Amino acid sequence: MNKSSFQSLCNILVEKGHLVETQNVTVKESVGLFLYIIAHNNKFRDVGGTYLRSNDTISRHFNKVLKAILKLSPEYIKLPETTQASKWGYFKDCIGAIDGTHIDVTVPVIDQGKYRNRKQAITTNVLGVCDANMKFIYVLPGWEGSSSDSRVLRNALEREDRFEVPVGKYLD
């Protein structure tokens, strides 16, 4: 990102996202640390050393910038309005795709056994369902990494806020 783009982003976040400076941290510094974290997948404690700020300060300012960006999303992020393309003709009555994924998490040592997956990583198991336009229509997060995909799916189909597949339709 060049300097003028960075400055424009900061100005937009101030004007439309209501991002404000604090006594000790400028808007530019907040946006800079936010971009640094998401671009390099850094942890807050690693960024704290670079910016000479506490983990709490880094976390607060990261979340303030994130909230400001989310306020702008309806104006700047336009999802395409698409219809099912002819390529989906082969999947008549298919309403979308379903899959699970494991996301790394940090949990207390006492709970790590439940969250250790088959590859020995500490994760949470998340189920997601997308429609033919690649939009999520159902997400079930929070299962321990040791949980099987079939157990998570069974829970998604049986819980109060369950995922329901219409009669005569299927998921790929």
mmCIF file of C-alpha atoms in Angstrom:
data_model
loop_
_atom_site.group_PDB
_atom_site.id
_atom_site.type_symbol
_atom_site.label_atom_id
_atom_site.label_comp_id
_atom_site.label_asym_id
_atom_site.label_seq_id
_atom_site.Cartn_x
_atom_site.Cartn_y
_atom_site.Cartn_z
ATOM 1 C CA MET A 1 0.000 0.000 0.000
ATOM 2 C CA ASN A 2 1.467 3.357 -0.928
ATOM 3 C CA LYS A 3 1.431 6.459 1.299
ATOM 4 C CA SER A 4 -1.464 8.191 -0.435
ATOM 5 C CA SER A 5 -3.664 5.066 -0.258
ATOM 6 C CA PHE A 6 -2.814 4.671 3.421
ATOM 7 C CA GLN A 7 -3.654 8.324 4.091
ATOM 8 C CA SER A 8 -6.937 7.988 2.169
ATOM 9 C CA LEU A 9 -7.867 4.917 4.203
ATOM 10 C CA CYS A 10 -7.125 6.767 7.449
ATOM 11 C CA ASN A 11 -9.225 9.750 6.338
ATOM 12 C CA ILE A 12 -12.162 7.540 5.346
ATOM 13 C CA LEU A 13 -12.011 5.668 8.657
ATOM 14 C CA VAL A 14 -12.054 8.971 10.550
ATOM 15 C CA GLU A 15 -14.824 10.579 8.475
ATOM 16 C CA LYS A 16 -17.133 7.631 7.872
ATOM 17 C CA GLY A 17 -16.026 4.948 10.334
ATOM 18 C CA HIS A 18 -15.797 7.308 13.308
ATOM 19 C CA LEU A 19 -12.265 6.223 14.211
ATOM 20 C CA VAL A 20 -10.706 8.705 16.641
ATOM 21 C CA GLU A 21 -7.242 9.294 18.023
ATOM 22 C CA THR A 22 -6.528 8.721 21.651
ATOM 23 C CA GLN A 23 -4.145 10.699 23.815
ATOM 24 C CA ASN A 24 -1.287 8.275 23.124
ATOM 25 C CA VAL A 25 -2.122 6.543 19.820
ATOM 26 C CA THR A 26 -2.776 8.301 16.515
ATOM 27 C CA VAL A 27 -5.201 7.076 13.865
ATOM 28 C CA LYS A 28 -2.265 6.376 11.545
ATOM 29 C CA GLU A 29 -0.601 4.215 14.182
ATOM 30 C CA SER A 30 -3.848 2.316 14.865
ATOM 31 C CA VAL A 31 -4.460 1.654 11.166
ATOM 32 C CA GLY A 32 -0.792 0.765 10.652
ATOM 33 C CA LEU A 33 -0.747 -1.838 13.399
ATOM 34 C CA PHE A 34 -4.071 -3.246 12.158
ATOM 35 C CA LEU A 35 -2.723 -3.651 8.619
ATOM 36 C CA TYR A 36 0.564 -5.070 9.931
ATOM 37 C CA ILE A 37 -1.279 -7.714 11.955
ATOM 38 C CA ILE A 38 -3.610 -8.844 9.172
ATOM 39 C CA ALA A 39 -0.972 -8.683 6.422
ATOM 40 C CA HIS A 40 1.629 -10.718 8.299
ATOM 41 C CA ASN A 41 -0.628 -12.849 10.520
ATOM 42 C CA ASN A 42 1.186 -11.605 13.625
ATOM 43 C CA LYS A 43 0.150 -12.058 17.222
ATOM 44 C CA PHE A 44 -0.605 -9.004 19.340
ATOM 45 C CA ARG A 45 2.376 -9.676 21.633
ATOM 46 C CA ASP A 46 4.746 -9.747 18.637
ATOM 47 C CA VAL A 47 3.395 -6.421 17.363
ATOM 48 C CA GLY A 48 3.656 -4.871 20.831
ATOM 49 C CA GLY A 49 7.443 -5.018 20.619
ATOM 50 C CA THR A 50 7.473 -3.294 17.230
ATOM 51 C CA TYR A 51 5.097 -0.519 18.288
ATOM 52 C CA LEU A 52 6.279 -0.374 21.925
ATOM 53 C CA ARG A 53 2.724 -0.842 23.176
ATOM 54 C CA SER A 54 1.128 -3.277 25.616
ATOM 55 C CA ASN A 55 -0.907 -6.243 24.408
ATOM 56 C CA ASP A 56 -4.020 -4.560 25.813
ATOM 57 C CA THR A 57 -3.372 -1.368 23.826
ATOM 58 C CA ILE A 58 -2.690 -3.335 20.642
ATOM 59 C CA SER A 59 -5.882 -5.359 21.134
ATOM 60 C CA ARG A 60 -8.052 -2.305 21.838
ATOM 61 C CA HIS A 61 -6.807 -0.377 18.808
ATOM 62 C CA PHE A 62 -6.974 -3.417 16.509
ATOM 63 C CA ASN A 63 -10.620 -3.892 17.477
ATOM 64 C CA LYS A 64 -11.420 -0.177 17.070
ATOM 65 C CA VAL A 65 -10.060 -0.212 13.505
ATOM 66 C CA LEU A 66 -11.854 -3.477 12.758
ATOM 67 C CA LYS A 67 -15.168 -2.022 13.965
ATOM 68 C CA ALA A 68 -14.604 1.127 11.882
ATOM 69 C CA ILE A 69 -13.925 -0.988 8.781
ATOM 70 C CA LEU A 70 -17.011 -3.114 9.438
ATOM 71 C CA LYS A 71 -19.121 0.078 9.618
ATOM 72 C CA LEU A 72 -17.909 0.901 6.105
ATOM 73 C CA SER A 73 -18.468 -2.557 4.642
ATOM 74 C CA PRO A 74 -22.023 -1.981 3.341
ATOM 75 C CA GLU A 75 -20.775 1.045 1.393
ATOM 76 C CA TYR A 76 -17.554 -0.454 0.005
ATOM 77 C CA ILE A 77 -18.195 -4.191 -0.236
ATOM 78 C CA LYS A 78 -20.817 -5.082 -2.798
ATOM 79 C CA LEU A 79 -21.621 -8.754 -3.186
ATOM 80 C CA PRO A 80 -22.478 -9.731 -6.734
ATOM 81 C CA GLU A 81 -26.075 -10.538 -7.420
ATOM 82 C CA THR A 82 -25.685 -13.728 -9.359
ATOM 83 C CA THR A 83 -28.006 -16.439 -10.429
ATOM 84 C CA GLN A 84 -27.153 -20.067 -10.654
ATOM 85 C CA ALA A 85 -24.954 -20.473 -13.683
ATOM 86 C CA SER A 86 -25.576 -23.123 -16.275
ATOM 87 C CA LYS A 87 -22.651 -25.129 -14.863
ATOM 88 C CA TRP A 88 -24.888 -25.987 -11.909
ATOM 89 C CA GLY A 89 -27.306 -27.748 -14.254
ATOM 90 C CA TYR A 90 -25.494 -30.989 -13.480
ATOM 91 C CA PHE A 91 -26.406 -30.550 -9.831
ATOM 92 C CA LYS A 92 -30.161 -30.321 -10.141
ATOM 93 C CA ASP A 93 -31.778 -29.895 -6.712
ATOM 94 C CA CYS A 94 -28.398 -29.260 -5.055
ATOM 95 C CA ILE A 95 -28.691 -26.317 -2.658
ATOM 96 C CA GLY A 96 -24.950 -25.945 -1.984
ATOM 97 C CA ALA A 97 -21.910 -27.496 -0.390
ATOM 98 C CA ILE A 98 -21.086 -28.518 3.169
ATOM 99 C CA ASP A 99 -17.677 -28.928 4.761
ATOM 100 C CA GLY A 100 -15.897 -28.742 8.058
ATOM 101 C CA THR A 101 -12.605 -27.150 8.983
ATOM 102 C CA HIS A 102 -10.317 -26.974 11.972
ATOM 103 C CA ILE A 103 -9.216 -23.593 13.299
ATOM 104 C CA ASP A 104 -6.299 -23.265 15.721
ATOM 105 C CA VAL A 105 -7.331 -22.052 19.188
ATOM 106 C CA THR A 106 -5.757 -21.395 22.563
ATOM 107 C CA VAL A 107 -7.464 -23.108 25.487
ATOM 108 C CA PRO A 108 -6.497 -23.766 29.111
ATOM 109 C CA VAL A 109 -4.158 -26.730 29.590
ATOM 110 C CA ILE A 110 -6.879 -28.690 31.399
ATOM 111 C CA ASP A 111 -9.104 -28.559 28.267
ATOM 112 C CA GLN A 112 -6.442 -29.228 25.640
ATOM 113 C CA GLY A 113 -7.192 -32.955 25.436
ATOM 114 C CA LYS A 114 -10.709 -32.300 24.134
ATOM 115 C CA TYR A 115 -9.434 -29.802 21.560
ATOM 116 C CA ARG A 116 -6.532 -31.918 20.248
ATOM 117 C CA ASN A 117 -7.410 -33.147 16.754
ATOM 118 C CA ARG A 118 -6.126 -36.235 14.924
ATOM 119 C CA LYS A 119 -3.041 -34.285 13.798
ATOM 120 C CA GLN A 120 -2.292 -33.380 17.441
ATOM 121 C CA ALA A 121 -3.060 -29.661 16.931
ATOM 122 C CA ILE A 122 -5.279 -27.749 19.378
ATOM 123 C CA THR A 123 -8.275 -26.715 17.246
ATOM 124 C CA THR A 124 -11.982 -26.071 17.143
ATOM 125 C CA ASN A 125 -14.103 -27.898 14.581
ATOM 126 C CA VAL A 126 -16.356 -25.619 12.483
ATOM 127 C CA LEU A 127 -19.099 -26.728 10.079
ATOM 128 C CA GLY A 128 -20.032 -24.454 7.181
ATOM 129 C CA VAL A 129 -22.684 -24.628 4.465
ATOM 130 C CA CYS A 130 -22.524 -22.443 1.339
ATOM 131 C CA ASP A 131 -25.146 -21.951 -1.341
ATOM 132 C CA ALA A 132 -24.417 -22.125 -5.080
ATOM 133 C CA ASN A 133 -23.412 -18.442 -5.021
ATOM 134 C CA MET A 134 -20.668 -19.139 -2.448
ATOM 135 C CA LYS A 135 -22.511 -17.386 0.387
ATOM 136 C CA PHE A 136 -22.606 -18.968 3.816
ATOM 137 C CA ILE A 137 -26.106 -20.042 4.720
ATOM 138 C CA TYR A 138 -25.216 -21.884 7.951
ATOM 139 C CA VAL A 139 -22.188 -21.984 10.264
ATOM 140 C CA LEU A 140 -21.792 -24.063 13.420
ATOM 141 C CA PRO A 141 -18.612 -23.131 15.316
ATOM 142 C CA GLY A 142 -17.316 -24.145 18.718
ATOM 143 C CA TRP A 143 -16.936 -27.913 18.650
ATOM 144 C CA GLU A 144 -13.793 -29.399 20.183
ATOM 145 C CA GLY A 145 -11.112 -30.403 17.670
ATOM 146 C CA SER A 146 -11.383 -34.048 18.755
ATOM 147 C CA SER A 147 -15.048 -34.160 17.620
ATOM 148 C CA SER A 148 -15.717 -36.102 14.453
ATOM 149 C CA ASP A 149 -17.287 -34.364 11.477
ATOM 150 C CA SER A 150 -20.263 -36.739 11.628
ATOM 151 C CA ARG A 151 -20.902 -35.790 15.273
ATOM 152 C CA VAL A 152 -20.836 -32.079 14.430
ATOM 153 C CA LEU A 153 -23.160 -32.634 11.447
ATOM 154 C CA ARG A 154 -25.563 -34.702 13.559
ATOM 155 C CA ASN A 155 -25.688 -31.880 16.101
ATOM 156 C CA ALA A 156 -26.321 -29.302 13.333
ATOM 157 C CA LEU A 157 -29.317 -31.338 12.161
ATOM 158 C CA GLU A 158 -30.757 -31.957 15.657
ATOM 159 C CA ARG A 159 -30.263 -28.688 17.577
ATOM 160 C CA GLU A 160 -32.916 -26.005 18.134
ATOM 161 C CA ASP A 161 -31.369 -23.664 15.519
ATOM 162 C CA ARG A 162 -30.774 -26.604 13.219
ATOM 163 C CA PHE A 163 -29.778 -26.637 9.591
ATOM 164 C CA GLU A 164 -32.605 -28.043 7.513
ATOM 165 C CA VAL A 165 -32.261 -29.463 4.031
ATOM 166 C CA PRO A 166 -35.562 -29.025 2.155
ATOM 167 C CA VAL A 167 -37.283 -32.218 1.032
ATOM 168 C CA GLY A 168 -36.098 -33.270 -2.418
ATOM 169 C CA LYS A 169 -32.896 -31.201 -2.162
ATOM 170 C CA TYR A 170 -29.363 -32.203 -1.219
ATOM 171 C CA LEU A 171 -25.905 -30.825 -0.389
ATOM 172 C CA ASP A 172 -22.770 -31.727 -2.279
#
